[in-house]
Short mmCIF file of C-alpha atoms in Angstrom, two decimals:
data_model
loop_
_atom_site.label_atom_id
_atom_site.label_comp_id
_atom_site.label_asym_id
_atom_site.label_seq_id
_atom_site.Cartn_x
_atom_site.Cartn_y
_atom_site.Cartn_z
CA UNK A 114 -14.39 18.69 -45.51
CA UNK A 115 -11.90 15.93 -45.17
CA UNK A 116 -9.29 15.87 -47.72
CA UNK A 117 -9.84 12.22 -48.56
CA UNK A 118 -13.48 12.91 -49.20
CA UNK A 119 -12.67 15.85 -51.52
CA UNK A 120 -10.74 13.33 -53.65
CA UNK A 121 -13.53 10.86 -53.74
CA UNK A 122 -16.26 13.48 -54.65
CA UNK A 123 -14.95 13.46 -58.24
CA UNK A 124 -15.67 9.83 -58.71
CA UNK A 125 -18.60 9.62 -56.36
CA UNK A 126 -16.80 6.63 -54.79
CA UNK A 127 -18.20 7.30 -51.27
CA UNK A 128 -20.57 4.58 -50.27
CA UNK A 129 -23.77 5.93 -48.38
CA UNK A 130 -25.92 3.04 -47.77
CA UNK A 131 -29.05 4.66 -46.41
CA UNK A 132 -30.27 1.89 -44.40
CA UNK A 133 -27.06 1.78 -42.28
CA UNK A 134 -26.09 4.32 -39.64
CA UNK A 135 -22.66 2.88 -39.58
CA UNK A 136 -21.34 5.05 -42.60
CA UNK A 137 -20.92 8.72 -42.33
CA UNK A 138 -21.98 10.86 -45.34
CA UNK A 139 -19.32 13.40 -46.54
CA UNK A 140 -21.80 16.04 -45.83
CA UNK A 141 -22.85 14.81 -42.36
CA UNK A 142 -22.14 16.81 -39.19
CA UNK A 143 -22.75 15.75 -35.75
CA UNK A 144 -26.41 15.87 -34.76
CA UNK A 145 -27.70 13.88 -31.81
CA UNK A 146 -30.72 12.93 -33.81
CA UNK A 147 -28.82 12.27 -36.82
CA UNK A 148 -29.38 8.81 -38.61
CA UNK A 149 -25.44 8.78 -39.02
CA UNK A 150 -24.74 8.57 -35.27
CA UNK A 151 -24.13 5.31 -33.75
CA UNK A 152 -25.71 6.11 -30.58
CA UNK A 153 -22.29 6.35 -28.85
CA UNK A 154 -22.70 9.94 -27.74
CA UNK A 155 -20.16 10.33 -25.06
CA UNK A 156 -19.70 14.03 -24.63
CA UNK A 157 -20.89 14.44 -27.98
CA UNK A 158 -18.43 12.34 -29.76
CA UNK A 159 -19.59 10.41 -32.86
CA UNK A 160 -18.87 6.81 -33.51
CA UNK A 161 -18.95 6.78 -37.40
CA UNK A 162 -16.54 5.48 -40.04
CA UNK A 163 -16.31 6.90 -43.58
CA UNK A 164 -16.56 4.15 -46.18
CA UNK A 165 -15.11 3.53 -49.65
CA UNK A 166 -15.24 1.02 -52.21
CA UNK A 167 -11.70 0.07 -53.54
CA UNK A 168 -12.65 -0.88 -56.99
CA UNK A 169 -13.67 2.70 -57.54
CA UNK A 170 -10.73 4.35 -56.44
CA UNK A 171 -7.80 5.63 -58.36
CA UNK A 172 -4.22 4.93 -57.53
CA UNK A 173 -3.86 8.52 -56.05
CA UNK A 174 -7.09 8.00 -53.93
CA UNK A 175 -5.93 4.78 -52.51
CA UNK A 176 -2.64 6.51 -51.60
CA UNK A 177 -4.45 9.10 -49.95
CA UNK A 178 -6.56 6.67 -47.98
CA UNK A 179 -3.69 4.64 -46.57
CA UNK A 180 -1.78 7.92 -45.33
CA UNK A 181 -1.96 8.42 -41.53
CA UNK A 182 -2.70 11.93 -40.06
CA UNK A 183 0.32 14.04 -40.05
CA UNK A 184 1.91 15.09 -36.87
CA UNK A 185 3.35 18.57 -36.72
CA UNK A 186 6.67 17.67 -34.92
CA UNK A 187 8.08 21.21 -35.58
CA UNK A 188 5.93 22.47 -32.75
CA UNK A 189 6.51 19.39 -30.60
CA UNK A 190 10.30 19.71 -31.03
CA UNK A 191 10.02 23.37 -29.91
CA UNK A 192 8.55 22.00 -26.63
CA UNK A 193 10.88 18.93 -26.21
CA UNK A 194 14.19 20.38 -27.02
CA UNK A 195 14.39 22.66 -24.01
CA UNK A 196 13.43 19.68 -21.72
CA UNK A 197 16.42 17.58 -23.41
CA UNK A 198 18.74 20.31 -22.88
CA UNK A 199 17.69 20.92 -19.31
CA UNK A 200 18.04 17.37 -18.28
CA UNK A 201 21.50 17.11 -19.78
CA UNK A 202 22.52 20.15 -17.67
CA UNK A 203 20.77 19.59 -14.45
CA UNK A 204 20.20 15.91 -14.33
CA UNK A 205 18.17 14.59 -11.41
CA UNK A 206 17.01 18.00 -10.35
CA UNK A 207 15.48 18.73 -13.87
CA UNK A 208 13.66 15.44 -13.73
CA UNK A 209 12.24 16.06 -10.33
CA UNK A 210 10.93 19.59 -11.53
CA UNK A 211 9.30 18.20 -14.66
CA UNK A 212 7.80 15.30 -12.62
CA UNK A 213 6.32 17.84 -10.35
CA UNK A 214 5.17 20.10 -13.14
CA UNK A 215 3.61 17.47 -15.41
CA UNK A 216 2.63 14.64 -13.09
CA UNK A 217 2.08 16.60 -10.09
CA UNK A 218 4.19 14.42 -8.01
CA UNK A 219 7.09 15.55 -5.80
CA UNK A 220 9.88 13.10 -5.62
CA UNK A 221 13.04 13.01 -3.31
CA UNK A 222 14.49 10.08 -5.28
CA UNK A 223 13.93 9.27 -8.96
CA UNK A 224 15.80 6.13 -9.44
CA UNK A 225 15.01 2.86 -7.37
CA UNK A 226 17.40 -0.18 -7.51
CA UNK A 227 15.04 -2.89 -8.13
CA UNK A 228 17.10 -5.57 -6.04
CA UNK A 229 16.54 -3.53 -3.06
CA UNK A 230 12.68 -3.12 -3.43
CA UNK A 231 10.30 -5.56 -1.62
CA UNK A 232 8.12 -7.92 -3.58
CA UNK A 233 4.97 -6.35 -4.32
CA UNK A 234 1.60 -8.02 -3.17
CA UNK A 235 -0.56 -9.11 -6.11
CA UNK A 236 -3.73 -10.93 -6.01
CA UNK A 237 -3.28 -14.64 -6.86
CA UNK A 238 -5.26 -14.37 -10.03
CA UNK A 239 -3.32 -11.36 -11.37
CA UNK A 240 -0.02 -12.97 -10.28
CA UNK A 241 -1.03 -16.13 -12.15
CA UNK A 242 -2.03 -14.19 -15.46
CA UNK A 243 1.47 -12.23 -15.41
CA UNK A 244 3.30 -15.61 -14.74
CA UNK A 245 1.39 -17.27 -17.79
CA UNK A 246 2.32 -14.22 -20.06
CA UNK A 247 5.98 -14.31 -18.75
CA UNK A 248 6.43 -18.02 -19.57
CA UNK A 249 4.85 -17.45 -23.02
CA UNK A 250 6.82 -14.40 -24.00
CA UNK A 251 10.03 -16.00 -22.65
CA UNK A 252 9.66 -19.04 -24.64
CA UNK A 253 8.85 -17.44 -27.77
CA UNK A 254 11.90 -14.96 -27.53
CA UNK A 255 14.30 -17.74 -26.26
CA UNK A 256 13.35 -19.60 -29.37
CA UNK A 257 14.65 -16.68 -31.40
CA UNK A 258 18.10 -17.42 -30.35
CA UNK A 259 20.22 -18.45 -33.48
CA UNK A 260 23.14 -20.55 -33.63
CA UNK A 261 26.56 -19.06 -34.54
CA UNK A 262 27.23 -19.22 -38.27
CA UNK A 263 30.71 -20.08 -39.47
CA UNK A 264 31.84 -20.97 -42.91
CA UNK A 265 35.01 -21.49 -44.73
CA UNK A 266 34.76 -19.44 -47.98
CA UNK A 267 38.24 -20.90 -49.17
CA UNK A 268 40.83 -23.15 -47.80
CA UNK A 269 42.14 -21.37 -44.96
CA UNK A 270 39.59 -18.39 -45.06
CA UNK A 271 37.09 -18.77 -42.14
CA UNK A 272 34.12 -16.10 -41.65
CA UNK A 273 31.58 -16.04 -38.81
CA UNK A 274 28.95 -13.86 -37.26
CA UNK A 275 28.56 -13.69 -33.48
CA UNK A 276 25.79 -11.98 -31.23
CA UNK A 277 26.40 -9.90 -28.25
CA UNK A 278 24.04 -8.21 -26.12
CA UNK A 279 23.78 -4.45 -25.92
CA UNK A 280 25.28 -3.54 -22.53
CA UNK A 281 22.79 -1.04 -21.21
CA UNK A 282 19.09 -0.44 -22.42
CA UNK A 283 16.30 1.93 -21.25
CA UNK A 284 12.77 0.60 -21.44
CA UNK A 285 9.86 3.02 -21.50
CA UNK A 286 6.55 1.92 -20.03
CA UNK A 287 3.94 4.46 -20.52
CA UNK A 288 1.56 5.64 -17.71
CA UNK A 289 -0.89 8.21 -18.97
CA UNK A 290 -4.56 7.16 -19.36
CA UNK A 291 -3.69 3.42 -18.68
CA UNK A 292 -0.99 1.50 -16.84
CA UNK A 293 0.75 -1.00 -19.05
CA UNK A 294 2.62 -3.49 -17.05
CA UNK A 295 2.23 -6.03 -20.13
CA UNK A 296 4.80 -3.46 -21.81
CA UNK A 297 7.38 -4.02 -19.01
CA UNK A 298 7.13 -7.86 -19.78
CA UNK A 299 7.48 -7.27 -23.46
CA UNK A 300 10.60 -5.13 -23.30
CA UNK A 301 12.30 -6.62 -20.35
CA UNK A 302 12.08 -10.44 -21.20
CA UNK A 303 14.06 -9.97 -24.41
CA UNK A 304 16.76 -7.86 -22.58
CA UNK A 305 16.83 -10.67 -19.99
CA UNK A 306 17.55 -13.37 -22.55
CA UNK A 307 19.86 -11.30 -24.46
CA UNK A 308 21.93 -10.71 -21.31
CA UNK A 309 21.95 -6.97 -21.08
CA UNK A 310 23.84 -5.96 -18.07
CA UNK A 311 22.09 -2.81 -17.26
CA UNK A 312 18.37 -2.52 -17.87
CA UNK A 313 16.56 0.81 -16.70
CA UNK A 314 12.90 0.87 -16.83
CA UNK A 315 11.22 4.32 -16.88
CA UNK A 316 7.51 4.70 -15.96
CA UNK A 317 5.57 7.63 -14.53
CA UNK A 318 5.13 7.35 -10.59
CA UNK A 319 1.81 7.01 -8.95
CA UNK A 320 0.30 10.27 -7.15
CA UNK A 321 2.04 9.18 -3.91
CA UNK A 322 5.24 8.73 -5.62
CA UNK A 323 5.45 4.78 -5.58
CA UNK A 324 5.73 2.57 -8.54
CA UNK A 325 2.67 0.70 -9.93
CA UNK A 326 2.89 -2.74 -8.19
CA UNK A 327 2.08 -4.69 -11.44
CA UNK A 328 4.76 -2.84 -13.31
CA UNK A 329 7.15 -3.55 -10.26
CA UNK A 330 6.19 -7.30 -10.18
CA UNK A 331 7.02 -7.68 -13.95
CA UNK A 332 10.13 -5.62 -13.78
CA UNK A 333 11.50 -7.68 -11.02
CA UNK A 334 10.57 -11.10 -12.55
CA UNK A 335 12.21 -10.07 -15.91
CA UNK A 336 15.50 -8.89 -14.51
CA UNK A 337 15.11 -5.06 -14.74
CA UNK A 338 17.96 -3.27 -12.67
CA UNK A 339 16.90 0.09 -12.15
CA UNK A 340 13.51 2.01 -12.21
CA UNK A 341 13.37 5.57 -13.22
CA UNK A 342 10.11 7.12 -11.77
CA UNK A 343 9.51 9.49 -14.41
CA UNK A 344 7.71 9.77 -17.81
CA UNK A 345 7.56 11.92 -20.89
CA UNK A 346 10.50 13.61 -22.64
CA UNK A 347 12.30 14.01 -19.28
CA UNK A 348 12.42 10.35 -18.74
CA UNK A 349 13.75 9.66 -22.36
CA UNK A 350 16.37 12.28 -21.71
CA UNK A 351 17.60 10.97 -18.31
CA UNK A 352 18.21 7.58 -19.76
CA UNK A 353 20.03 8.90 -22.84
CA UNK A 354 22.27 11.50 -21.05
CA UNK A 355 22.52 9.60 -17.85
CA UNK A 356 22.20 11.45 -14.44
CA UNK A 357 23.68 11.20 -10.91
CA UNK A 358 21.35 8.50 -10.28
CA UNK A 359 20.12 7.11 -13.54
CA UNK A 360 22.65 5.00 -15.59
CA UNK A 361 23.26 6.11 -19.21
CA UNK A 362 21.82 3.72 -21.76
CA UNK A 363 22.83 2.87 -25.17
CA UNK A 364 19.44 2.07 -26.67
CA UNK A 365 15.96 2.95 -25.81
CA UNK A 366 12.76 1.01 -26.41
CA UNK A 367 9.05 1.46 -25.83
CA UNK A 368 5.69 3.21 -27.00
CA UNK A 369 4.79 6.65 -25.82
CA UNK A 370 2.90 9.74 -26.86
CA UNK A 371 4.27 12.38 -29.38
CA UNK A 372 6.52 14.01 -26.89
CA UNK A 373 8.19 10.68 -26.07
CA UNK A 374 8.45 9.97 -29.85
CA UNK A 375 10.11 13.47 -30.19
CA UNK A 376 12.55 12.92 -27.50
CA UNK A 377 13.69 9.60 -29.06
CA UNK A 378 14.07 11.23 -32.34
CA UNK A 379 15.86 14.25 -31.12
CA UNK A 380 18.35 12.18 -29.01
CA UNK A 381 19.28 9.41 -31.41
CA UNK A 382 20.55 12.15 -33.42
CA UNK A 383 22.41 14.05 -30.67
CA UNK A 384 25.64 13.75 -28.74
CA UNK A 385 24.01 11.18 -26.38
CA UNK A 386 25.03 8.54 -28.98
CA UNK A 387 21.78 6.30 -28.35
CA UNK A 388 19.85 4.33 -30.65
CA UNK A 389 16.12 3.71 -30.60
CA UNK A 390 13.80 0.70 -31.24
CA UNK A 391 11.55 2.36 -34.29
CA UNK A 392 9.53 5.19 -35.09
CA UNK A 393 6.21 5.16 -33.08
CA UNK A 394 2.68 6.65 -33.69
CA UNK A 395 -0.77 5.96 -32.43
CA UNK A 396 -2.17 2.34 -32.10
CA UNK A 397 -3.49 0.78 -35.45
CA UNK A 398 -5.57 -2.30 -36.41
CA UNK A 399 -6.75 -3.25 -39.85
CA UNK A 400 -9.58 -6.04 -39.69
CA UNK A 401 -10.35 -8.00 -42.81
CA UNK A 402 -13.70 -9.89 -42.39
CA UNK A 403 -15.78 -11.81 -44.75
CA UNK A 404 -19.29 -13.19 -44.37
CA UNK A 405 -18.19 -15.91 -42.02
CA UNK A 406 -17.06 -13.69 -39.50
CA UNK A 407 -18.89 -12.84 -36.15
CA UNK A 408 -20.16 -9.22 -36.21
CA UNK A 409 -19.78 -9.43 -32.48
CA UNK A 410 -16.18 -10.42 -32.77
CA UNK A 411 -15.53 -7.83 -35.57
CA UNK A 412 -17.05 -4.79 -33.32
CA UNK A 413 -14.97 -6.14 -30.40
CA UNK A 414 -11.74 -6.18 -32.37
CA UNK A 415 -12.29 -2.64 -33.85
CA UNK A 416 -13.10 -1.33 -30.52
CA UNK A 417 -10.29 -2.95 -28.64
CA UNK A 418 -7.75 -0.91 -30.53
CA UNK A 419 -10.05 2.15 -30.58
CA UNK A 420 -10.07 2.43 -26.97
CA UNK A 421 -6.27 3.03 -26.71
CA UNK A 422 -6.97 6.76 -27.50
CA UNK A 423 -8.64 9.19 -29.78
CA UNK A 424 -5.93 9.16 -32.21
CA UNK A 425 -5.80 5.33 -32.86
CA UNK A 426 -6.25 4.27 -36.32
CA UNK A 427 -8.91 1.71 -36.99
CA UNK A 428 -9.85 0.29 -40.39
CA UNK A 429 -12.22 -2.37 -41.45
CA UNK A 430 -12.01 -4.13 -44.81
CA UNK A 431 -14.94 -6.05 -46.09
CA UNK A 432 -13.83 -8.86 -48.35
CA UNK A 433 -16.61 -10.01 -50.71
CA UNK A 434 -20.28 -10.01 -50.33
CA UNK A 435 -22.83 -10.98 -47.67
CA UNK A 436 -21.29 -9.28 -44.66
CA UNK A 437 -23.95 -8.29 -42.17
CA UNK A 438 -23.00 -4.53 -41.79
CA UNK A 439 -26.28 -3.54 -39.98
CA UNK A 440 -25.43 -6.12 -37.28
CA UNK A 441 -21.73 -4.88 -37.25
CA UNK A 442 -23.11 -1.30 -36.67
CA UNK A 443 -25.48 -2.25 -33.88
CA UNK A 444 -22.71 -4.35 -32.10
CA UNK A 445 -20.21 -1.32 -32.20
CA UNK A 446 -22.92 0.95 -30.91
CA UNK A 447 -23.76 -1.29 -28.06
CA UNK A 448 -20.20 -2.23 -27.00
CA UNK A 449 -18.90 1.27 -27.29
CA UNK A 450 -21.58 2.63 -25.13
CA UNK A 451 -20.55 0.12 -22.34
CA UNK A 452 -17.00 0.67 -22.29
CA UNK A 453 -15.34 2.70 -19.63
CA UNK A 454 -13.10 4.27 -22.41
CA UNK A 455 -15.91 4.55 -24.80
CA UNK A 456 -15.16 8.22 -25.56
CA UNK A 457 -11.67 7.49 -26.65
CA UNK A 458 -13.26 4.69 -28.89
CA UNK A 459 -15.73 7.01 -30.39
CA UNK A 460 -13.36 9.60 -31.11
CA UNK A 461 -11.10 7.00 -32.94
CA UNK A 462 -13.90 5.69 -34.87
CA UNK A 463 -14.96 9.11 -36.07
CA UNK A 464 -11.77 9.49 -38.24
CA UNK A 465 -11.31 5.88 -39.12
CA UNK A 466 -12.88 4.21 -42.10
CA UNK A 467 -14.21 1.06 -43.73
CA UNK A 468 -13.24 -0.22 -47.32
CA UNK A 469 -15.26 -2.71 -49.40
CA UNK A 470 -13.09 -5.09 -51.55
CA UNK A 471 -14.28 -7.50 -54.06
CA UNK A 472 -12.28 -10.48 -52.77
CA UNK A 473 -9.42 -11.39 -50.30
CA UNK A 474 -6.88 -10.46 -53.02
CA UNK A 475 -8.07 -7.02 -53.24
CA UNK A 476 -8.28 -6.83 -49.45
CA UNK A 477 -4.90 -8.08 -48.98
CA UNK A 478 -3.63 -5.78 -51.68
CA UNK A 479 -4.96 -2.91 -49.69
CA UNK A 480 -3.51 -4.12 -46.55
CA UNK A 481 -0.17 -4.50 -47.63
CA UNK A 482 -0.23 -0.86 -48.89
CA UNK A 483 -1.69 0.36 -45.56
CA UNK A 484 0.99 -1.83 -43.52
CA UNK A 485 -1.00 -1.89 -40.07
CA UNK A 486 0.65 -2.30 -36.86
CA UNK A 487 -1.91 -5.11 -36.09
CA UNK A 488 -3.71 -7.24 -38.96
CA UNK A 489 -6.55 -9.56 -38.01
CA UNK A 490 -7.59 -11.93 -40.81
CA UNK A 491 -11.14 -12.91 -39.60
CA UNK A 492 -12.10 -14.94 -42.79
CA UNK A 493 -12.81 -18.60 -43.73
CA UNK A 494 -9.58 -20.76 -44.04
CA UNK A 495 -7.65 -17.73 -42.78
CA UNK A 496 -4.26 -19.62 -42.53
CA UNK A 497 -4.26 -20.12 -46.47
CA UNK A 498 -3.87 -16.24 -46.86
CA UNK A 499 -0.73 -15.82 -44.74
CA UNK A 500 1.79 -16.29 -47.57
CA UNK A 501 -0.03 -13.19 -49.32
CA UNK A 502 0.77 -10.93 -46.32
CA UNK A 503 3.75 -8.70 -47.03
CA UNK A 504 3.61 -5.85 -44.55
CA UNK A 505 2.14 -5.82 -40.96
CA UNK A 506 3.44 -5.51 -37.48
CA UNK A 507 1.82 -8.55 -36.06
CA UNK A 508 -0.82 -10.85 -37.61
CA UNK A 509 -3.73 -12.59 -36.02
CA UNK A 510 -5.16 -15.44 -38.12
CA UNK A 511 -8.82 -16.96 -37.81
CA UNK A 512 -11.81 -16.37 -35.84
CA UNK A 513 -10.39 -17.23 -32.41
CA UNK A 514 -7.29 -15.13 -32.54
CA UNK A 515 -8.19 -11.62 -31.12
CA UNK A 516 -5.62 -9.06 -31.25
CA UNK A 517 -5.72 -8.91 -27.41
CA UNK A 518 -3.86 -12.17 -27.02
CA UNK A 519 -0.84 -10.55 -28.68
CA UNK A 520 -1.11 -7.66 -26.67
CA UNK A 521 -0.76 -9.68 -23.45
CA UNK A 522 0.16 -13.34 -23.44
CA UNK A 523 0.36 -15.31 -26.55
CA UNK A 524 4.29 -14.91 -26.68
CA UNK A 525 4.77 -12.61 -29.56
CA UNK A 526 5.98 -8.95 -28.79
CA UNK A 527 3.45 -6.04 -28.80
CA UNK A 528 6.00 -3.31 -29.38
CA UNK A 529 5.35 -2.94 -33.04
CA UNK A 530 5.87 -0.46 -35.92
CA UNK A 531 3.06 1.91 -36.72
CA UNK A 532 2.30 4.82 -39.18
CA UNK A 533 3.16 2.50 -41.94
CA UNK A 534 6.50 1.72 -41.03
CA UNK A 535 5.79 -2.11 -40.96
CA UNK A 536 6.92 -1.81 -44.75
CA UNK A 537 10.48 -1.43 -43.57
CA UNK A 538 10.57 -2.37 -39.79
CA UNK A 539 9.79 -5.46 -37.66
CA UNK A 540 8.51 -5.50 -34.12
CA UNK A 541 10.86 -5.67 -31.11
CA UNK A 542 12.49 -9.04 -30.79
CA UNK A 543 15.36 -10.58 -29.25
CA UNK A 544 17.64 -9.35 -32.19
CA UNK A 545 16.61 -5.80 -30.99
CA UNK A 546 18.57 -6.19 -27.79
CA UNK A 547 21.84 -7.52 -29.56
CA UNK A 548 24.27 -6.56 -32.25
CA UNK A 549 26.07 -8.78 -34.38
CA UNK A 550 29.76 -8.68 -35.04
CA UNK A 551 31.61 -10.42 -38.03
CA UNK A 552 34.75 -12.36 -37.43
CA UNK A 553 37.39 -13.55 -40.09
CA UNK A 554 40.57 -15.59 -39.57
CA UNK A 555 43.01 -16.61 -42.32
CA UNK A 556 45.86 -19.06 -42.23
CA UNK A 557 48.96 -18.59 -44.29
CA UNK A 558 47.50 -20.59 -47.09
CA UNK A 559 44.39 -18.69 -46.87
CA UNK A 560 46.01 -15.28 -47.43
CA UNK A 561 48.06 -16.83 -50.20
CA UNK A 562 45.02 -17.72 -51.97
CA UNK A 563 42.98 -14.78 -51.33
CA UNK A 564 45.53 -12.02 -51.02
CA UNK A 565 46.38 -11.46 -54.69
CA UNK A 566 42.60 -10.63 -55.37
CA UNK A 567 42.46 -8.10 -52.52
CA UNK A 568 45.67 -6.50 -53.62
CA UNK A 569 44.27 -6.09 -57.19
CA UNK A 570 40.84 -4.57 -56.07
CA UNK A 571 42.78 -2.20 -53.64
CA UNK A 572 45.02 -1.22 -56.66
CA UNK A 573 41.81 -0.60 -58.70
CA UNK A 574 40.38 1.81 -55.97
CA UNK A 575 43.78 3.44 -55.44
CA UNK A 576 44.15 2.70 -52.00
CA UNK A 577 47.88 1.80 -51.74
CA UNK A 578 48.10 1.06 -47.97
CA UNK A 579 45.34 -1.38 -48.22
CA UNK A 580 47.32 -3.13 -51.06
CA UNK A 581 50.59 -3.16 -48.85
CA UNK A 582 48.79 -4.61 -45.79
CA UNK A 583 48.27 -7.81 -47.89
CA UNK A 584 51.43 -7.66 -50.16
CA UNK A 585 53.91 -7.16 -47.20
CA UNK A 586 52.53 -10.24 -45.71
CA UNK A 587 52.42 -12.23 -48.76
CA UNK A 588 56.25 -11.36 -49.02
CA UNK A 589 56.93 -12.50 -45.56
CA UNK A 590 55.10 -15.90 -46.51
CA UNK A 591 57.26 -16.13 -49.55
CA UNK A 592 60.57 -15.39 -47.79
CA UNK A 593 59.53 -17.95 -45.09
CA UNK A 594 58.93 -20.72 -47.56
CA UNK A 595 62.38 -19.87 -49.42
CA UNK A 596 63.99 -20.01 -45.83
CA UNK A 597 62.42 -23.43 -45.20
CA UNK A 598 63.76 -24.70 -48.59
CA UNK A 599 67.28 -23.92 -47.91
#
């Protein structure tokens, strides 16, 4: 039995409305004729979500409910570490071998100079869609530029902070079960605005060894300099260590599966001396809906995240009374069956859940604890609740703001913290591709005013060389003043 359900048994907090097949009983098991099957029986996968009432849960049970499934990285590290080491030792040859092994593609050349590649041919409608997305993403990230900040703390003591781009960055664009050219835009555009000189985009090759034409179009438009035709841990390793054909990068960005994530974690703590954007996990959405929300839209929003993969995290929070759960159930069933990726969606829903909140305050309190990657607020007067939101990667307010717009073209970035990391991380932004330096400059008068305080503090800490670096200068200033007086 599910560990969360075991916790709930002692309080009988599991909700089991007999009239709704949307909810799975703690004792139910998959049965083609079960009333708890939504009818989305793709390869015998069950579309069902457990349900709980927040007011009946203890703090410990709520903590358990917000926890994500644990990933056993110990076994994954055992697989990834040899790949990381092999790519370090053998470079291009290792990447070619792993690409042949995992992607079944034999490559003569793993890196392409983007400037040397011909422009890909796209249908006019597809090109226009990516152009609109590019313009919106560019505008939003350009607006994130901040003016140089400079202040004079004391007379003659000036401090400022200046931004500098990271010189070389690696961008990972997954292939796997779906090609994601939108991710190329989300990662390359802020790098372009920041002024990163070397931008390496890694993406698995097609079966003929070519680069996905939509990814190539986005890469060329957004200023990518090199494309590494590889995926998985081998691609991350090649960018981190550098190879004969792949430039070494200083920071690696982008979502990926557990092997990609493991490689990023290993390499950021290695001699490769790289940093990464953020920890990554399966895609997530938390939808808060009230009685004014369309059941059709609620179902579509839940499924839009569930279709990413069977490990996607999908949560529905029902705020208040009067929500038509029966219609939501029917819509999920109908829409799930018609999706080409319905099997993924059904598996994701089978380990997802619904919670009932008494009101929006309780709903948002749970959401802030859960800290979702995507948070949809589909309630009446959604905008008034924005100030109550503390933890979320990206927020979608109101009935006409599906999560899909942020995934593609509203302008915000879709590379976001998952697994609850929205409590301490933000999504990718222009700042992600920059680092900030502080600069200070003192005049003689400034050091004369500030120096004695610094010397006193250095003496307290027992750092005499620090003290002397100040006092020797103060002596020079004093001697100069005496000389000028004579």
